[in-house]
């Protein structure tokens, strides 16, 4: 929930004449603003999961004659696809291999057939599957699925050898050059390093060392870079890596250390670094242990939207009497126009109209767009102060959530004027707009409301996006509800 006051925002001074141009994404050349010019973006490869899904579907249809009724093929196919998706069998592999997937694929096919046979025996005993039909169906589908997946992976490996993806290596210069040389000695891995992004040059021969964002930008365009190999901690390169991911580059974490350290690091990641329900398996590429990093912008999706619709729709029905009562009191005490509409910046920099109960009437549109806040305004009525202290003035934003303008949990949306100012002043602020903005968020429940550090807010918001999980959203909502009981105000 927002907290406002009557002073200028931290770290900024309003211009004397007019408003600055609104730019959610910083200008090209900054770490957050790396973009490919139109027409120079490399051709995207087809979705890797579609051929594999087609192979699994064809395998299920191949085994359908073993079923007592053809309609049972639909739930069988659905069960297999769900189990395979849960096991990350549709994730893009660096070096695809059918034999590596064989145990997992066959096990999930067997589980699906056993569950289907149990359900049929329980609800339609007359059509129960015999042991022979069960074994035949499992064998047919397993053989067809492995053959189909083997063909898909064989074609992909050939394509990787013939047309390896250009890659950049990020990390300490000496280590990055060593890793790049190893990848170049193994062209079958499908990645061809073309440059090293490091703070200082390495001695001896090797790939060109890129030291500035402009050099990286030029290398990405000229070489059609599709992958980034990260050796060691990203450090200050985090915003640049996010920008590269937004241009379509795959990010790979490469462990170039000793095997013992590799095992300890992998175990620590499995224990603490993995988000709920999102296990990203490590792969071996050119002999290195690698893990594909998922970009934050892909987090959320249907599950987060379903939670937003369910909770906001339910709350709108439950608090409708409160909304009506607040509107009537505001109409009687403060006159017409009880709902305040203001332009805010949402996901990917798209503006939308935010709704609130009107607790203050700005003198003009310029004040409404550029005044940091109005908390504690003396000419505010007693009821308006109560609305702001209790955060009831934020209730109309449930309609923004239900419509899809906002989410229940996410970075708080700000006005275009302040987005422009903060994006230029605070690194990482523009990256907050990778996800839909929200009514509450990780920054708010950690006390970052009102006249608090914008830099800290941006850091908490980006941490929320990077570590997103549905359970984290639930926890933030519960902590927000507890804070509302204390009525600390917005």
Coordinates of C-alpha atoms in Angstrom, one line a residue:
X1 CA 0.0 0.0 0.0
X2 CA 1.3 3.4 -0.9
X3 CA 2.4 6.0 1.7
X4 CA 2.6 9.6 0.6
X5 CA 3.7 12.9 2.0
X6 CA 3.9 16.5 0.9
X7 CA 7.6 16.6 0.2
X8 CA 9.5 15.9 -3.0
X9 CA 10.4 12.2 -3.5
X10 CA 13.7 10.9 -2.1
X11 CA 16.6 11.5 -4.4
X12 CA 14.9 13.8 -6.9
X13 CA 13.9 17.4 -7.5
X14 CA 11.0 18.4 -9.7
X15 CA 12.0 20.4 -12.8
X16 CA 11.1 24.1 -12.9
X17 CA 9.2 23.9 -16.2
X18 CA 7.0 21.0 -17.3
X19 CA 7.5 17.2 -16.8
X20 CA 10.4 15.0 -17.9
X21 CA 9.7 12.5 -20.6
X22 CA 8.4 9.3 -19.2
X23 CA 10.8 6.4 -19.9
X24 CA 10.3 3.2 -17.9
X25 CA 13.3 1.6 -19.7
X26 CA 16.5 3.6 -19.4
X27 CA 18.2 4.9 -22.5
X28 CA 20.3 2.4 -24.5
X29 CA 23.8 2.0 -23.2
X30 CA 22.8 1.6 -19.6
X31 CA 22.7 -1.8 -17.9
X32 CA 18.9 -1.8 -17.8
X33 CA 18.4 -0.5 -21.2
X34 CA 20.1 -3.0 -23.5
X35 CA 17.9 -3.5 -26.5
X36 CA 18.4 -4.8 -30.1
X37 CA 17.4 -2.5 -32.9
X38 CA 14.5 -3.5 -35.0
X39 CA 15.4 -6.0 -37.6
X40 CA 18.6 -7.1 -36.0
X41 CA 17.2 -9.6 -33.5
X42 CA 18.4 -13.1 -34.1
X43 CA 15.8 -15.5 -35.4
X44 CA 14.1 -17.3 -32.5
X45 CA 14.3 -21.1 -32.4
X46 CA 11.0 -23.0 -32.3
X47 CA 9.5 -23.8 -29.0
X48 CA 11.4 -26.9 -27.7
X49 CA 8.5 -28.4 -25.9
X50 CA 6.1 -28.7 -28.9
X51 CA 7.9 -31.6 -30.8
X52 CA 8.3 -33.5 -27.6
X53 CA 4.7 -33.1 -26.6
X54 CA 3.6 -34.2 -30.1
X55 CA 5.8 -37.3 -29.7
X56 CA 4.2 -38.2 -26.4
X57 CA 0.7 -37.6 -27.8
X58 CA 1.5 -39.9 -30.8
X59 CA 2.8 -42.6 -28.4
X60 CA -0.4 -42.5 -26.3
X61 CA -2.5 -42.9 -29.4
X62 CA -0.3 -45.8 -30.5
X63 CA -1.1 -47.6 -27.2
X64 CA -4.9 -46.7 -27.4
X65 CA -5.9 -50.1 -28.9
X66 CA -4.9 -51.8 -25.7
X67 CA -7.6 -49.8 -23.8
X68 CA -11.1 -51.3 -23.3
X69 CA -12.7 -48.0 -24.7
X70 CA -11.2 -45.4 -27.1
X71 CA -12.3 -42.5 -24.9
X72 CA -9.9 -43.6 -22.2
X73 CA -7.0 -42.4 -24.3
X74 CA -7.8 -38.8 -23.4
X75 CA -7.3 -39.1 -19.6
X76 CA -4.3 -41.3 -20.2
X77 CA -2.7 -38.7 -22.5
X78 CA -3.5 -35.9 -20.0
X79 CA -2.0 -37.8 -17.1
X80 CA 1.2 -38.5 -19.0
X81 CA 1.6 -34.9 -20.2
X82 CA 1.1 -33.6 -16.7
X83 CA 3.5 -36.0 -15.1
X84 CA 6.2 -35.2 -17.8
X85 CA 5.7 -31.5 -17.4
X86 CA 6.0 -31.8 -13.6
X87 CA 9.3 -33.7 -14.1
X88 CA 10.6 -30.9 -16.4
X89 CA 10.8 -33.3 -19.4
X90 CA 9.7 -30.5 -21.7
X91 CA 12.4 -28.1 -20.6
X92 CA 15.0 -27.1 -23.2
X93 CA 18.0 -29.3 -22.7
X94 CA 21.5 -28.1 -23.7
X95 CA 22.5 -31.4 -25.2
X96 CA 19.3 -33.5 -25.7
X97 CA 19.6 -37.3 -25.2
X98 CA 16.8 -39.8 -25.3
X99 CA 18.6 -42.4 -23.1
X100 CA 18.9 -39.9 -20.2
X101 CA 15.1 -39.5 -20.2
X102 CA 14.3 -43.2 -20.7
X103 CA 13.8 -44.1 -17.0
X104 CA 11.7 -41.0 -16.2
X105 CA 9.5 -41.4 -19.3
X106 CA 8.9 -45.1 -18.8
X107 CA 8.2 -44.7 -15.1
X108 CA 5.6 -42.0 -15.7
X109 CA 3.9 -44.0 -18.4
X110 CA 3.6 -47.0 -16.0
X111 CA 2.2 -44.8 -13.2
X112 CA -0.4 -43.3 -15.6
X113 CA -1.5 -46.8 -16.8
X114 CA -1.8 -48.1 -13.2
X115 CA -3.8 -45.1 -12.0
X116 CA -6.1 -45.4 -15.1
X117 CA -6.6 -49.1 -14.5
X118 CA -7.4 -48.5 -10.9
X119 CA -10.0 -45.9 -11.7
X120 CA -11.6 -48.0 -14.4
X121 CA -11.8 -51.0 -12.0
X122 CA -13.4 -48.8 -9.3
X123 CA -16.0 -47.1 -11.4
X124 CA -16.6 -49.5 -14.3
X125 CA -15.7 -53.0 -13.2
X126 CA -17.1 -54.5 -16.4
X127 CA -14.4 -52.8 -18.4
X128 CA -11.5 -53.4 -16.0
X129 CA -8.1 -53.8 -17.7
X130 CA -6.5 -57.2 -17.6
X131 CA -2.9 -57.6 -16.6
X132 CA -2.0 -58.5 -20.1
X133 CA -3.6 -55.4 -21.5
X134 CA -1.9 -53.2 -18.9
X135 CA 1.5 -54.6 -19.7
X136 CA 0.9 -54.4 -23.4
X137 CA -0.2 -50.8 -23.2
X138 CA 2.8 -49.8 -21.1
X139 CA 5.2 -51.5 -23.4
X140 CA 3.7 -50.0 -26.6
X141 CA 3.5 -46.5 -25.3
X142 CA 7.0 -46.6 -23.7
X143 CA 8.6 -47.9 -27.0
X144 CA 6.7 -45.3 -29.1
X145 CA 7.5 -42.4 -26.8
X146 CA 11.2 -43.2 -26.6
X147 CA 11.4 -43.7 -30.3
X148 CA 9.6 -40.4 -31.0
X149 CA 11.7 -38.5 -28.4
X150 CA 14.9 -40.1 -29.8
X151 CA 14.1 -38.8 -33.3
X152 CA 13.4 -35.3 -31.9
X153 CA 16.6 -35.2 -30.0
X154 CA 18.6 -36.6 -32.9
X155 CA 17.4 -33.8 -35.2
X156 CA 18.2 -31.2 -32.5
X157 CA 21.8 -32.5 -32.0
X158 CA 22.4 -32.3 -35.7
X159 CA 21.1 -28.8 -35.8
X160 CA 23.3 -27.8 -32.8
X161 CA 26.5 -29.2 -34.4
X162 CA 25.8 -27.5 -37.7
X163 CA 24.6 -24.2 -36.3
X164 CA 25.9 -23.7 -32.8
X165 CA 24.4 -20.8 -30.9
X166 CA 26.7 -17.8 -30.3
X167 CA 27.4 -17.2 -26.6
X168 CA 29.1 -14.7 -24.3
X169 CA 31.0 -15.8 -21.2
X170 CA 30.6 -13.6 -18.1
X171 CA 33.0 -13.8 -15.2
X172 CA 36.7 -13.2 -14.1
X173 CA 38.8 -12.9 -17.3
X174 CA 41.1 -15.8 -16.8
X175 CA 38.4 -18.2 -15.7
X176 CA 36.1 -17.1 -18.5
X177 CA 38.8 -17.5 -21.1
X178 CA 39.4 -21.1 -19.8
X179 CA 35.7 -22.0 -20.0
X180 CA 35.4 -20.4 -23.4
X181 CA 38.3 -22.4 -24.8
X182 CA 36.8 -25.6 -23.4
X183 CA 33.5 -24.9 -25.1
X184 CA 35.3 -24.2 -28.4
X185 CA 37.1 -27.6 -28.2
X186 CA 33.7 -29.3 -28.0
X187 CA 31.5 -28.0 -30.9
X188 CA 29.0 -30.8 -30.2
X189 CA 27.7 -28.9 -27.1
X190 CA 25.9 -26.5 -29.4
X191 CA 27.4 -23.3 -27.9
X192 CA 30.1 -21.3 -29.5
X193 CA 31.6 -18.5 -27.3
X194 CA 32.3 -15.3 -29.3
X195 CA 33.5 -13.0 -26.5
X196 CA 34.2 -12.6 -22.8
X197 CA 32.6 -10.0 -20.5
X198 CA 35.0 -9.2 -17.8
X199 CA 36.3 -6.2 -15.8
X200 CA 39.9 -6.5 -17.0
X201 CA 41.8 -8.2 -19.9
X202 CA 43.4 -11.6 -19.4
X203 CA 47.0 -12.2 -20.4
X204 CA 47.8 -14.3 -23.5
X205 CA 45.6 -15.2 -26.4
X206 CA 41.9 -15.7 -26.3
X207 CA 38.5 -14.3 -27.2
X208 CA 37.9 -10.5 -27.2
X209 CA 37.3 -9.1 -23.8
X210 CA 34.3 -6.8 -23.6
X211 CA 34.5 -4.2 -20.8
X212 CA 31.6 -1.9 -21.4
X213 CA 27.8 -2.3 -22.0
X214 CA 28.2 -0.7 -25.4
X215 CA 30.7 -3.3 -26.5
X216 CA 28.3 -6.0 -25.3
X217 CA 25.5 -4.4 -27.1
X218 CA 27.5 -4.4 -30.4
X219 CA 28.7 -8.0 -29.9
X220 CA 25.1 -9.2 -29.3
X221 CA 23.9 -7.6 -32.5
X222 CA 26.8 -8.5 -34.8
X223 CA 27.1 -12.1 -33.6
X224 CA 23.4 -12.9 -33.0
X225 CA 24.2 -14.0 -29.4
X226 CA 21.6 -16.5 -28.1
X227 CA 23.2 -17.6 -24.8
X228 CA 25.2 -16.2 -21.9
X229 CA 27.5 -18.5 -19.8
X230 CA 27.9 -17.1 -16.3
X231 CA 31.1 -18.2 -14.5
X232 CA 31.0 -17.2 -10.8
X233 CA 28.9 -14.6 -9.1
X234 CA 27.2 -12.0 -11.4
X235 CA 27.9 -9.1 -9.0
X236 CA 27.2 -5.7 -10.6
X237 CA 26.4 -7.4 -13.9
X238 CA 22.9 -8.4 -12.7
X239 CA 21.0 -5.6 -14.5
X240 CA 22.9 -6.3 -17.7
X241 CA 22.1 -10.0 -17.5
X242 CA 18.4 -9.3 -17.0
X243 CA 18.5 -7.1 -20.1
X244 CA 20.2 -9.9 -22.1
X245 CA 17.5 -12.3 -20.9
X246 CA 14.8 -9.9 -22.1
X247 CA 16.3 -9.9 -25.6
X248 CA 15.9 -13.7 -25.8
X249 CA 19.3 -14.9 -24.6
X250 CA 19.4 -18.1 -22.5
X251 CA 21.3 -17.7 -19.2
X252 CA 23.5 -20.6 -18.1
X253 CA 25.3 -20.8 -14.8
X254 CA 28.5 -22.7 -15.4
X255 CA 30.4 -24.2 -12.4
X256 CA 34.1 -24.1 -13.4
X257 CA 35.4 -25.1 -9.9
X258 CA 36.6 -28.4 -8.5
X259 CA 34.1 -31.4 -8.4
X260 CA 34.0 -31.4 -4.6
X261 CA 33.0 -27.8 -4.5
X262 CA 30.5 -28.5 -7.3
X263 CA 28.7 -31.1 -5.3
X264 CA 28.6 -28.9 -2.2
X265 CA 27.3 -26.0 -4.2
X266 CA 24.7 -28.1 -6.0
X267 CA 23.5 -29.5 -2.7
X268 CA 23.3 -26.0 -1.1
X269 CA 21.2 -24.8 -4.1
X270 CA 18.9 -27.8 -3.9
X271 CA 18.3 -27.1 -0.2
X272 CA 18.0 -23.3 -0.1
X273 CA 18.1 -21.7 -3.6
X274 CA 15.3 -23.6 -5.2
X275 CA 11.8 -22.1 -5.2
X276 CA 8.8 -24.3 -4.3
X277 CA 7.9 -26.6 -7.1
X278 CA 10.6 -25.3 -9.5
X279 CA 13.5 -27.8 -9.6
X280 CA 15.9 -26.9 -12.4
X281 CA 18.1 -29.9 -13.0
X282 CA 21.8 -29.4 -13.7
X283 CA 23.3 -30.6 -17.0
X284 CA 26.7 -31.4 -18.2
X285 CA 27.9 -29.3 -21.1
X286 CA 31.5 -29.6 -22.4
X287 CA 32.2 -31.4 -19.1
X288 CA 31.0 -28.5 -16.9
X289 CA 28.1 -28.7 -14.5
X290 CA 25.6 -26.1 -15.8
X291 CA 22.1 -24.9 -14.7
X292 CA 19.8 -22.9 -16.8
X293 CA 18.6 -19.8 -15.1
X294 CA 14.9 -18.9 -15.5
X295 CA 14.2 -15.2 -16.1
X296 CA 11.9 -13.6 -13.6
X297 CA 9.7 -12.3 -16.3
X298 CA 8.5 -15.9 -17.0
X299 CA 7.4 -16.4 -13.4
X300 CA 3.8 -16.2 -12.3
X301 CA 1.6 -16.7 -15.3
X302 CA -1.8 -18.5 -15.0
X303 CA -1.4 -19.6 -11.4
X304 CA -0.8 -16.0 -10.2
X305 CA -3.6 -14.7 -12.3
X306 CA -6.0 -17.4 -11.1
X307 CA -5.2 -16.4 -7.5
X308 CA -5.7 -12.7 -8.3
X309 CA -9.2 -13.3 -9.9
X310 CA -10.3 -15.7 -7.1
X311 CA -9.3 -13.5 -4.2
X312 CA -10.2 -10.1 -5.7
X313 CA -13.6 -11.4 -6.9
X314 CA -14.4 -12.9 -3.5
X315 CA -13.2 -9.8 -1.6
X316 CA -15.3 -7.5 -3.9
X317 CA -18.4 -9.4 -3.0
X318 CA -17.6 -9.5 0.7
X319 CA -16.6 -5.8 1.1
X320 CA -19.2 -4.4 -1.3
X321 CA -21.3 -3.0 1.7
X322 CA -18.1 -1.3 3.0
X323 CA -17.4 0.2 -0.4
X324 CA -21.0 1.5 -0.6
X325 CA -20.8 3.0 2.9
X326 CA -17.5 4.7 2.3
X327 CA -18.8 6.1 -1.0
X328 CA -21.9 7.5 0.6
X329 CA -20.1 9.1 3.5
X330 CA -17.5 10.7 1.2
X331 CA -20.3 12.0 -1.1
X332 CA -22.1 13.6 1.9
X333 CA -19.0 15.0 3.6
X334 CA -16.7 16.0 0.6
X335 CA -19.0 16.4 -2.3
X336 CA -19.1 14.5 -5.7
X337 CA -16.3 12.5 -7.4
X338 CA -15.7 10.1 -4.6
X339 CA -13.5 7.9 -6.7
X340 CA -10.1 9.2 -7.6
X341 CA -8.5 8.2 -10.9
X342 CA -4.8 8.5 -11.6
X343 CA -2.5 7.3 -14.3
X344 CA 0.1 4.7 -13.1
X345 CA 2.8 2.7 -14.8
X346 CA 2.2 -1.1 -14.9
X347 CA 3.9 -4.1 -16.4
X348 CA 6.3 -3.5 -19.2
X349 CA 5.8 0.3 -18.8
X350 CA 2.1 0.2 -19.9
X351 CA 0.0 2.9 -18.3
X352 CA -3.3 2.2 -16.6
X353 CA -5.9 4.1 -14.5
X354 CA -5.6 3.3 -10.8
X355 CA -8.7 3.7 -8.6
X356 CA -8.9 5.0 -5.1
X357 CA -11.3 6.7 -2.8
X358 CA -10.7 10.5 -3.0
X359 CA -9.2 11.7 0.3
X360 CA -7.6 14.9 -1.1
X361 CA -8.4 17.3 -4.0
X362 CA -5.2 18.5 -5.7
X363 CA -5.2 22.1 -7.0
X364 CA -4.5 21.0 -10.6
X365 CA -3.4 18.1 -12.8
X366 CA 0.3 19.1 -12.4
X367 CA 0.1 18.7 -8.6
X368 CA -1.7 15.4 -9.0
X369 CA 1.0 14.0 -11.3
X370 CA 4.1 15.4 -9.5
X371 CA 3.3 15.7 -5.8
X372 CA 5.0 12.9 -3.9
X373 CA 2.2 12.5 -1.3
X374 CA -0.5 14.1 0.7
X375 CA -0.4 12.1 4.0
X376 CA -1.0 14.4 7.0
X377 CA -2.6 17.1 5.0
X378 CA -4.3 19.5 7.4
X379 CA -7.3 20.4 5.3
X380 CA -8.2 16.7 5.0
X381 CA -11.4 15.8 6.8
X382 CA -11.5 13.4 9.8
X383 CA -13.2 10.6 7.7
X384 CA -10.6 11.0 5.0
X385 CA -7.8 10.6 7.5
X386 CA -9.5 7.5 8.8
X387 CA -9.6 6.1 5.3
X388 CA -5.9 6.6 4.8
X389 CA -4.9 5.3 8.2
X390 CA -7.0 2.2 7.7
X391 CA -6.0 1.8 4.0
X392 CA -9.7 1.6 3.2
X393 CA -9.1 4.1 0.4
X394 CA -7.2 1.4 -1.4
X395 CA -10.2 -1.0 -1.7
X396 CA -11.3 0.2 -5.2
X397 CA -8.0 -1.2 -6.5
X398 CA -9.5 -4.7 -6.1
X399 CA -11.4 -3.8 -9.3
X400 CA -8.0 -3.0 -11.0
X401 CA -6.8 -6.5 -9.9
X402 CA -10.0 -8.2 -11.1
X403 CA -9.7 -6.5 -14.5
X404 CA -6.0 -7.4 -14.9
X405 CA -4.4 -4.0 -14.6
X406 CA -2.7 -5.0 -11.3
X407 CA -2.0 -8.1 -9.2
X408 CA -2.7 -8.6 -5.5
X409 CA 1.1 -8.9 -4.8
X410 CA 3.8 -7.1 -6.8
X411 CA 5.8 -3.9 -6.9
X412 CA 3.7 -0.9 -6.1
X413 CA 2.8 1.1 -9.3
X414 CA 4.0 4.7 -9.5
X415 CA 3.1 7.7 -11.6
X416 CA 4.9 8.3 -14.9
X417 CA 6.7 11.4 -13.6
X418 CA 8.3 9.5 -10.7
X419 CA 9.0 6.4 -12.8
X420 CA 11.1 8.6 -15.1
X421 CA 12.9 10.2 -12.2
X422 CA 13.6 7.0 -10.2
X423 CA 14.6 5.0 -13.3
X424 CA 17.4 7.5 -14.0
X425 CA 18.5 7.8 -10.3
X426 CA 18.3 4.2 -9.0
X427 CA 19.8 1.2 -10.8
X428 CA 17.3 -1.7 -11.0
X429 CA 14.2 0.5 -10.6
X430 CA 13.1 0.0 -14.2
X431 CA 13.5 -3.8 -13.8
X432 CA 10.5 -3.8 -11.3
X433 CA 8.2 -3.5 -14.3
X434 CA 9.0 -7.1 -15.4
X435 CA 6.0 -8.3 -13.4
X436 CA 2.5 -6.9 -13.0
X437 CA 2.3 -4.3 -10.2
X438 CA 0.4 -5.0 -7.1
X439 CA -1.6 -3.7 -4.2
X440 CA 1.0 -4.9 -1.7
X441 CA 4.4 -6.4 -2.0
X442 CA 7.6 -7.7 -0.3
X443 CA 8.8 -4.1 0.1
X444 CA 5.6 -3.0 1.9
X445 CA 5.6 -5.8 4.4
X446 CA 9.2 -5.0 5.2
X447 CA 8.3 -1.5 6.3
X448 CA 9.3 0.3 3.0
X449 CA 6.3 2.6 2.9
X450 CA 6.1 6.4 3.0
X451 CA 9.3 8.4 2.9
X452 CA 11.6 5.5 2.8
X453 CA 14.5 4.5 0.5
X454 CA 13.6 4.1 -3.1
X455 CA 16.8 2.1 -3.7
X456 CA 15.7 -0.4 -0.9
X457 CA 12.2 -0.7 -2.4
X458 CA 13.6 -1.5 -5.9
X459 CA 16.0 -4.1 -4.4
X460 CA 13.1 -5.8 -2.5
X461 CA 10.8 -5.7 -5.5
X462 CA 13.4 -7.3 -7.8
X463 CA 14.2 -9.9 -5.2
X464 CA 10.5 -10.8 -5.0
X465 CA 10.3 -11.2 -8.8
X466 CA 13.5 -13.3 -9.0
X467 CA 12.3 -15.6 -6.2
X468 CA 8.6 -15.6 -7.1
X469 CA 6.5 -18.5 -5.9
X470 CA 2.7 -18.9 -5.3
X471 CA 3.4 -19.6 -1.7
X472 CA 5.4 -16.4 -1.3
X473 CA 2.3 -14.5 -2.6
X474 CA 0.1 -16.2 0.0
X475 CA 2.6 -15.3 2.8
X476 CA 2.7 -11.7 1.7
X477 CA -1.1 -11.5 1.7
X478 CA -1.3 -13.0 5.2
X479 CA 1.3 -10.5 6.5
X480 CA -0.5 -7.6 4.8
X481 CA -3.8 -8.7 6.5
X482 CA -2.0 -8.7 9.8
X483 CA -0.6 -5.3 9.2
X484 CA -4.0 -3.9 8.3
X485 CA -5.4 -5.0 11.7
X486 CA -2.9 -2.7 13.3
X487 CA -4.1 0.1 11.0
X488 CA -0.7 1.8 10.5
X489 CA -2.0 3.7 7.5
X490 CA -0.9 4.2 3.9

